[in-house]
Coordinates of C-alpha atoms in Angstrom, one line a residue:
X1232 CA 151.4 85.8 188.0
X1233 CA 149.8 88.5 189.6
X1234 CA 149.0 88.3 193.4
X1235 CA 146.8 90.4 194.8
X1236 CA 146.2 91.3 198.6
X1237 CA 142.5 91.2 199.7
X1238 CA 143.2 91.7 203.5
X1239 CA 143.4 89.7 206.7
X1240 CA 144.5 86.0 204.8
X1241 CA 142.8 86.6 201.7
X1242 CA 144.9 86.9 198.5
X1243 CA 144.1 87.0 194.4
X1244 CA 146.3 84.8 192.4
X1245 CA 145.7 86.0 188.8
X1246 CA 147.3 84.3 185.2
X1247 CA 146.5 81.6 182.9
X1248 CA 144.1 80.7 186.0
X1249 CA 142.5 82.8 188.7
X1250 CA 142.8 81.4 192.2
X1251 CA 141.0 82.7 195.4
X1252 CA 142.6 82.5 199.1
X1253 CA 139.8 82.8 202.4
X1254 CA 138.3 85.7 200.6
X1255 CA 136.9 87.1 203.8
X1256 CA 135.6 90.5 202.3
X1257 CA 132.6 91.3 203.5
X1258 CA 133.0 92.5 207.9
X1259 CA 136.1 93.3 207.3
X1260 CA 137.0 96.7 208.0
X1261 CA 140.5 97.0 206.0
X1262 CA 139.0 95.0 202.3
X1263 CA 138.9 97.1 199.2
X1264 CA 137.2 94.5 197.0
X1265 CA 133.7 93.3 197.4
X1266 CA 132.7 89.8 196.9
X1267 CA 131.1 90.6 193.3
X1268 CA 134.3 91.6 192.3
X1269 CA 136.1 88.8 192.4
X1270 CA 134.9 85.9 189.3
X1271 CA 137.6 82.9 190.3
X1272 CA 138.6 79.3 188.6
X1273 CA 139.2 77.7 192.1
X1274 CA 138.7 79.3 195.6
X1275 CA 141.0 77.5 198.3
X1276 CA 139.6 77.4 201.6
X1277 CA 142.3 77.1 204.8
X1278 CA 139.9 76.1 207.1
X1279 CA 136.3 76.6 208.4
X1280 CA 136.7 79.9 210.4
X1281 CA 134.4 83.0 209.6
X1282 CA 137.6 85.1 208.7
X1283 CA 138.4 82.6 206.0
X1284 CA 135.4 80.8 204.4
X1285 CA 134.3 84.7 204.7
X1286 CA 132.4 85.0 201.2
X1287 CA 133.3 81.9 199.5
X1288 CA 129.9 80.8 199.1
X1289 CA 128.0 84.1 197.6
X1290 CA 131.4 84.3 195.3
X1291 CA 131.4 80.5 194.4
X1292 CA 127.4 80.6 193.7
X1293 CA 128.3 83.6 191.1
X1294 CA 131.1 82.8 189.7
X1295 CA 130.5 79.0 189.5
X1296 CA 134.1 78.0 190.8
X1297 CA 135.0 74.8 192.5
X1298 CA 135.9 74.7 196.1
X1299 CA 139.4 73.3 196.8
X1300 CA 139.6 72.3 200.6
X1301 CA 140.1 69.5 203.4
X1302 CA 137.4 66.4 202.6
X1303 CA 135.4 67.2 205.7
X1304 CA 134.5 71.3 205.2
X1305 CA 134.3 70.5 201.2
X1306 CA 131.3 68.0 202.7
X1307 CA 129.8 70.5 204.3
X1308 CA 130.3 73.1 201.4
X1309 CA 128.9 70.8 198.9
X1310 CA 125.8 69.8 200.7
X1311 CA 124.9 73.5 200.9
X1312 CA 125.2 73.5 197.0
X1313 CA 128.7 74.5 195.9
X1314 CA 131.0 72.7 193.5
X1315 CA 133.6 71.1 195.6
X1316 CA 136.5 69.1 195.4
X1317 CA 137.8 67.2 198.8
X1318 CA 141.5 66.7 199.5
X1319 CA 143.5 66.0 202.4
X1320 CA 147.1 66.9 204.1
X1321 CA 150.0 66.0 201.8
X1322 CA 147.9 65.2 198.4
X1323 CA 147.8 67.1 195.1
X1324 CA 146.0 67.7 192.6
X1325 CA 145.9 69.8 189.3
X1326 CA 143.1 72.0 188.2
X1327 CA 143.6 73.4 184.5
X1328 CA 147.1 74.0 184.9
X1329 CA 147.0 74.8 188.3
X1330 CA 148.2 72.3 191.1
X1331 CA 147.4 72.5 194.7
X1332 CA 148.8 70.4 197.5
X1333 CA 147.5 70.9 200.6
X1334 CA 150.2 71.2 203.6
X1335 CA 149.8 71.0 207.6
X1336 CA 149.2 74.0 209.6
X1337 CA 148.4 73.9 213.1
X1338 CA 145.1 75.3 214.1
X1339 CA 141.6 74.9 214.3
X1340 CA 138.8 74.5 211.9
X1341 CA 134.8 74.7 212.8
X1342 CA 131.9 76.4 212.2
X1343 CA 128.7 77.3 214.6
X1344 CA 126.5 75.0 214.8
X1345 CA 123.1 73.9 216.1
X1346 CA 122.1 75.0 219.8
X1347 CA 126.2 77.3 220.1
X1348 CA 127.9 73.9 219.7
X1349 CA 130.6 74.5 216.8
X1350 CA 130.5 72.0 214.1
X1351 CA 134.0 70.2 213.1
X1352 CA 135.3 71.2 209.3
X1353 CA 138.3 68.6 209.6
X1354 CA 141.9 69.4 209.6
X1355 CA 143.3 73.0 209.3
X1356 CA 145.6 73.1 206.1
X1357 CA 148.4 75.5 203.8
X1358 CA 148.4 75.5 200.5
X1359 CA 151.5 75.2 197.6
X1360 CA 149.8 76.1 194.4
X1361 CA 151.9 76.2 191.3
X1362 CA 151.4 78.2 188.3
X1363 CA 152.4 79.4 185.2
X1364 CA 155.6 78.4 186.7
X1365 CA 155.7 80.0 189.7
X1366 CA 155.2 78.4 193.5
X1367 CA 153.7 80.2 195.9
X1368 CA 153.2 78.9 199.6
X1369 CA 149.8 80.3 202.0
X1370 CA 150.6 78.6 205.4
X1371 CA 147.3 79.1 206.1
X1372 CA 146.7 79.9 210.2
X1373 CA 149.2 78.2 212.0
X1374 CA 151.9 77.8 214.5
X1375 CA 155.5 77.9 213.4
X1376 CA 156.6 73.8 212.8
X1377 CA 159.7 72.7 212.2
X1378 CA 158.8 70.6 209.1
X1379 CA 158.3 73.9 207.0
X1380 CA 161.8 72.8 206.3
X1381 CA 160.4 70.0 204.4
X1382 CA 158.2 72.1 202.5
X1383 CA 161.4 74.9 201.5
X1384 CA 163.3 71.6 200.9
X1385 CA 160.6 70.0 198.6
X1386 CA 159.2 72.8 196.6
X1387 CA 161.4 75.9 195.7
X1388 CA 158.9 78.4 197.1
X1389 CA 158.8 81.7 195.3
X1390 CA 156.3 83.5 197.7
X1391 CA 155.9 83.1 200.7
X1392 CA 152.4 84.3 202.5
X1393 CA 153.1 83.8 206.3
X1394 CA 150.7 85.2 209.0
X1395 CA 152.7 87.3 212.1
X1396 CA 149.5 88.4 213.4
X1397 CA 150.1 86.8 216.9
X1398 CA 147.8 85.0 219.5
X1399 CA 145.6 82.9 217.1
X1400 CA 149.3 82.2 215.0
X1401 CA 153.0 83.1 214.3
X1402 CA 153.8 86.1 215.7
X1403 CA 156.6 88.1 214.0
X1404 CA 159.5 86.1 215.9
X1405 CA 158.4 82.9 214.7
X1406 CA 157.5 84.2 211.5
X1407 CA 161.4 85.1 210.9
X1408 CA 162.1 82.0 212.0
X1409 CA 159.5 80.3 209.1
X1410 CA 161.7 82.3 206.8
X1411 CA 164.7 80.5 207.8
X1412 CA 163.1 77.2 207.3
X1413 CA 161.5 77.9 204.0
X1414 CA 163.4 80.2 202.2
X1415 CA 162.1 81.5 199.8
X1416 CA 162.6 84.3 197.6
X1417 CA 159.6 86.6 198.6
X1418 CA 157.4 86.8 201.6
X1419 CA 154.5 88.8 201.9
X1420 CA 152.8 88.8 205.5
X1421 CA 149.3 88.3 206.2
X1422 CA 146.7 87.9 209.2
X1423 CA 147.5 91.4 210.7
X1424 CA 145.8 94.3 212.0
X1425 CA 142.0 93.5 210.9
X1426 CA 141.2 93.6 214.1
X1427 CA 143.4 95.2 217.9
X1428 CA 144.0 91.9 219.1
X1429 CA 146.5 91.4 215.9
X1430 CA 148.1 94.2 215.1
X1431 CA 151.4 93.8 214.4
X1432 CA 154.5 97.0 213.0
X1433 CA 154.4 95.0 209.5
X1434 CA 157.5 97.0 208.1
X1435 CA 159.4 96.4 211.1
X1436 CA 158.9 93.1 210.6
X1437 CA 160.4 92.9 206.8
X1438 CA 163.3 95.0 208.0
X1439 CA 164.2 92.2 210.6
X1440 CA 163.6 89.3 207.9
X1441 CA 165.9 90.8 205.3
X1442 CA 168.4 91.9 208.0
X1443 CA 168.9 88.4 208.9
X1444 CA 167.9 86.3 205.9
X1445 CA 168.5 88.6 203.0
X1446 CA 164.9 87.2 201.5
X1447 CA 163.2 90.3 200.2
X1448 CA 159.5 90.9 202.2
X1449 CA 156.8 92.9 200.0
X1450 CA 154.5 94.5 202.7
X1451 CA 150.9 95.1 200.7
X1452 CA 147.9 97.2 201.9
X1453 CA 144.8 95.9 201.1
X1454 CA 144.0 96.1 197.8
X1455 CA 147.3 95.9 196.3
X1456 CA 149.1 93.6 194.0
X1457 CA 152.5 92.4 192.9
X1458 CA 153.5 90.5 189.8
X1459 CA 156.2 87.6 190.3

């Protein structure tokens, strides 16, 4: 499998399947790709923010992929025309060889709405998707909880894509802690430095995590890719 870094949460899961992460491309100042780039199987959508649901639909009208997200924001995705499949916190489901469950991950999900009032997408989520025989764990935006244990405990996470961005999630300190919990045998950090109020000394980071955990940490610019 090939995993691909698109910038902010975003990330390119390429094998027997292609898989697309909150490809928020377009307004964001650090992406390489553009939206017509990208031709996905599945695109898994976190939650409703503008930094994650980003270009889903132009890239889903193109490309003719099915959303994967929470029951509520695949709703609202379908009735604006996309293919969508609704799940919910704890449930999985296989696609063509690819399997998604959808984990907790504490945050908020919404969109604007009429009159400035935002409009409710349902439950923030993570995913574990698994394939070609590899596991691979977006946390999606969230808090550090303890029952990431569960999830290292459960599932025998290869990659592990954890934000340490700060103030709207785990900040670095929490983010080593995550490691401990779910140990797995990569992480790669995400939700950093797109914008000031986020930046984050990435490298520093992975030289603490593999001080103290011995998990190796692949730090990716935008753009770049790792196979597993």
């Amino acid at each position: 499998m090939k995993i691909t870094f698109l910038g902010h949460a975003g990330f390119y899961l390429t094998g027997s399947s292609k898989v697309l992460i909150d490809p928020f491309l377009t307004g964001n100042p650090l992406a390489k790709h553009k939206p017509e780039d990208l031709q996905p199987d599945l695109i898994l959508l976190s939650h409703g923010h503008g930094d994650h649901l980003g270009d889903a639909e132009s890239i889903a009208q193109s490309s003719g992929a099915l959303v994967v997200g929470v029951y509520e924001m695949a709703c609202y995705l379908g009735a604006r025309g996309l293919k969508t499949h609704g799940m919910h916190i704890g449930g999985s489901r296989s696609f063509d060889g690819v399997t998604v469950k959808l984990t907790p991950a504490w945050h908020g999900s919404s969109v604007p709405g009429q009159d400035g009032a935002s409009l409710y997408l349902g439950t923030p989520a993570g995913f574990i998707v698994q394939m070609d025989g590899k596991t691979v764990y977006h946390a999606g935006d969230t808090g550090l909880f303890g029952d990431m244990a569960l999830l290292g405990r459960r599932h025998s996470i290869d990659v592990a894509l954890l934000p340490i961005g700060d103030n709207y999630t785990m900040g670095p300190d929490d983010a080593l802690e995550a490691v401990e919990l779910l140990r797995p045998r990569l992480v790669i950090p995400m939700h950093y430095n797109t914008f000031p109020l986020i930046e984050q000394d990435a490298h520093a980071f992975a030289a603490r995590v593999t001080g103290q955990t011995g998990v190796a940490v692949q730090v990716l610019a935008p753009g770049a890719s790792v196979e597993i």
